[in-house]
Amino acid sequence: NAGVTQTPKFRVLKTGQSMTLLCAQDMNHEYMYWYRQDPGMGLRLIHYSVGEGTTAKGEVPDGYNVSRLKKQNFLLGLESAAPSQTSVYFCASSRGTGGGTNEKLFFGSGTQLSVL
Amino acid sequence: GNSVTQMEGPVTLSEEAFLTINCTYTATGYPSLFWYVQYPGEGLQLLLKATKADDKGSNKGFEATYRKETTSFHLEKGSVQVSDSAVYFCALTIPGASGSARQLTFGSGTQLTVLP
């Protein structure tokens, strides 16, 4: 049972570099999410997707782009990394909306990103 | 907007001690409430949930009661174990909302360490 898989697990970037985080889920879930986790601030939603080919902005979308070309994959891109984007990034998926009373989110194990 | 406030940690207890982690919320609608748990090196997992006032969610010996009058959803366990050491997140969603407002809003998390 792979569930939600994130790659890479760790990455160090220099300011201005670009990178893409990959999230893959094998549960045929419609909804996928990208969160960032910062000390003392909990998890904040960056972008989410309600189905293949769709994306939507969350609470903190600036500086990030996403794509959902295939149902099982949700990519998070940083075009020009900044030190403020140093964080732990979590991908999640759910069968329906994560806000629904009968749904729950399944999380990946996270990506630790440092921007120097 | 919606927000979740958790008691600051870290919380350190001895095995078999009683646990309470406070969680209060503000919401513009009628929220559903959740507790998620994050074990070291892993993503978050749903621990329990409650979808309406006076509901009690329970799982693995943990309980939380949805108190509308005090806008609270405190997590309790009668006898903690070393294996309960983790970070606990309170979260809410507004099922009747639309867009990103319907997605989960997390508290900042509370680190629990249980000593043998």
XYZ file of C-alpha atoms in Angstrom:
232
model
C 0.000 0.000 0.000
C 1.903 3.038 -1.274
C -0.826 5.600 -0.553
C 0.595 9.081 -1.119
C 4.218 9.299 -2.202
C 6.245 12.495 -2.313
C 9.586 13.026 -3.995
C 12.142 14.189 -3.111
C 12.246 13.868 0.680
C 14.927 16.511 1.118
C 16.219 19.321 -1.058
C 18.478 22.320 -0.677
C 18.164 25.172 -3.159
C 19.890 28.467 -3.673
C 17.824 31.619 -3.941
C 16.478 31.989 -7.456
C 16.685 28.316 -8.394
C 13.641 26.414 -9.525
C 12.374 22.969 -8.650
C 9.337 20.728 -8.841
C 7.937 18.565 -6.072
C 6.075 15.476 -7.190
C 3.125 13.913 -5.427
C 1.637 10.609 -6.541
C -1.351 8.765 -5.105
C -2.573 5.285 -5.977
C -6.021 5.451 -4.349
C -7.846 6.943 -7.347
C -8.667 10.032 -5.301
C -10.247 13.022 -6.982
C -8.914 15.693 -4.631
C -5.270 16.534 -4.041
C -3.637 19.242 -1.934
C -0.313 20.881 -1.212
C 0.337 22.247 2.278
C 3.338 23.855 3.875
C 4.154 23.352 7.540
C 6.055 26.028 9.435
C 6.921 26.127 13.143
C 4.136 27.624 15.214
C 1.836 28.031 12.212
C 0.460 24.585 11.561
C -0.339 23.575 8.014
C -1.368 26.133 5.442
C -2.963 25.256 2.135
C -0.980 26.368 -0.913
C -3.003 24.990 -3.834
C -5.449 22.196 -4.357
C -7.145 20.294 -7.141
C -10.663 18.893 -7.340
C -9.933 16.650 -10.291
C -7.671 15.973 -13.252
C -6.899 19.142 -15.174
C -8.106 21.477 -12.406
C -6.241 23.588 -9.861
C -7.266 26.234 -7.351
C -5.539 28.630 -4.978
C -5.406 28.033 -1.273
C -4.393 30.299 1.562
C -0.758 30.953 0.550
C -0.411 30.448 -3.238
C 2.075 33.212 -4.078
C 5.402 31.992 -5.453
C 4.061 28.527 -6.315
C 2.474 26.927 -9.343
C 0.787 23.552 -9.658
C -0.370 21.169 -12.333
C -2.648 18.129 -12.356
C -2.197 16.640 -15.806
C -2.890 13.124 -14.576
C -5.357 12.169 -11.892
C -2.742 10.382 -9.815
C -0.117 13.159 -9.883
C -0.047 16.673 -8.449
C 3.070 18.746 -9.067
C 4.167 21.774 -7.055
C 6.616 24.136 -8.726
C 8.806 26.901 -7.393
C 9.969 29.058 -10.293
C 12.364 31.257 -8.315
C 12.941 29.989 -4.807
C 13.185 32.416 -1.895
C 14.382 31.836 1.691
C 10.794 32.431 2.858
C 9.872 29.197 1.087
C 12.031 27.145 3.427
C 9.488 24.769 4.924
C 8.201 21.233 5.079
C 5.799 20.519 2.247
C 3.051 17.959 2.512
C 0.903 16.547 -0.215
C -2.455 15.002 0.584
C -5.337 13.419 -1.246
C -8.951 12.598 -0.516
C -11.784 10.752 -2.205
C -13.968 13.844 -2.109
C -13.636 17.270 -0.669
C -11.484 17.320 2.424
C -14.079 19.531 3.971
C -16.821 16.984 3.633
C -18.025 15.272 6.757
C -17.384 11.809 5.390
C -13.982 12.360 3.865
C -10.516 12.325 5.305
C -7.156 13.376 3.973
C -4.311 10.953 3.368
C -0.923 12.598 3.690
C 2.486 11.896 2.245
C 5.528 11.866 4.517
C 6.688 15.327 3.521
C 9.516 17.125 1.730
C 11.995 19.188 3.723
C 13.038 22.132 1.548
C 15.742 24.614 2.494
C 16.384 27.722 0.413
C 19.698 29.401 1.105
C -12.263 34.046 8.661
C -11.912 30.641 10.228
C -9.185 29.853 12.727
C -8.098 27.196 15.186
C -6.154 27.889 18.373
C -4.352 25.112 20.209
C -2.569 25.122 23.514
C 1.115 25.732 23.097
C 3.462 22.878 23.652
C 5.510 21.000 24.093
C 3.636 18.807 26.529
C 5.631 16.204 28.425
C 3.876 13.499 30.441
C 4.765 10.285 32.168
C 3.290 7.051 30.910
C -0.267 6.415 32.175
C -0.863 10.114 32.878
C -4.064 11.877 31.815
C -3.831 14.012 28.688
C -5.731 17.121 27.694
C -4.831 19.220 24.666
C -7.006 22.297 24.356
C -8.454 23.426 21.051
C -10.791 26.356 20.430
C -12.070 27.672 17.148
C -13.719 30.567 15.388
C -15.794 29.897 12.322
C -18.206 31.752 10.089
C -20.489 28.772 9.624
C -21.188 25.428 11.245
C -17.866 23.596 11.269
C -16.906 19.980 11.333
C -13.996 19.381 13.715
C -11.049 17.038 13.477
C -7.947 15.902 15.289
C -5.019 14.763 13.178
C -1.840 13.147 14.527
C 1.660 13.287 13.053
C 4.125 10.642 14.202
C 7.846 11.347 13.765
C 8.914 11.300 10.136
C 5.400 10.709 8.832
C 2.533 12.651 7.359
C -0.623 13.502 9.261
C -3.292 10.891 9.943
C -6.892 11.452 10.918
C -7.358 10.534 14.579
C -11.012 11.427 15.163
C -13.754 13.785 14.079
C -17.099 15.261 15.096
C -19.568 16.831 12.734
C -22.159 18.511 14.960
C -22.580 19.986 18.402
C -22.333 17.536 21.329
C -20.920 14.803 19.109
C -18.037 12.864 20.641
C -15.295 11.560 18.380
C -13.171 8.700 19.659
C -10.351 6.485 18.447
C -7.419 4.601 20.016
C -8.473 5.716 23.511
C -8.593 9.393 22.526
C -11.806 11.378 22.804
C -12.969 14.878 21.937
C -16.410 16.440 22.340
C -17.743 19.175 20.052
C -18.796 21.998 22.394
C -20.605 24.693 20.492
C -21.261 26.874 23.549
C -17.548 27.161 24.291
C -16.384 26.716 20.658
C -14.016 23.997 21.808
C -12.897 20.512 20.825
C -10.414 19.445 23.485
C -8.527 16.172 23.014
C -8.343 13.808 25.991
C -6.897 10.419 26.825
C -7.115 8.747 30.176
C -3.767 6.944 30.133
C -1.100 7.869 27.615
C 1.568 5.541 26.306
C 5.063 6.175 24.977
C 3.728 5.320 21.523
C 1.384 8.339 21.720
C 4.353 10.698 21.394
C 3.547 12.783 18.329
C 2.323 16.170 17.175
C -1.433 16.659 17.409
C -3.322 19.062 15.152
C -6.836 20.349 15.627
C -8.610 21.308 12.402
C -11.955 22.461 11.091
C -13.838 22.791 7.886
C -17.080 24.436 6.895
C -19.040 21.895 4.852
C -21.409 24.557 3.543
C -18.669 26.859 2.261
C -17.255 26.976 -1.250
C -13.797 26.982 -2.733
C -10.764 27.096 -0.510
C -12.903 28.066 2.478
C -14.272 24.542 2.450
C -10.846 23.031 2.896
C -9.297 22.146 6.221
C -7.963 24.905 8.483
C -5.339 23.601 10.905
C -4.140 24.757 14.283
C -0.439 25.170 14.949
C -0.006 21.721 16.462
C 0.944 20.507 19.934
C 3.991 18.337 20.480
C 3.375 15.551 22.998
C 6.217 13.562 24.519
C 5.422 10.625 26.795
C 8.216 9.375 29.014
C 8.422 5.757 30.233
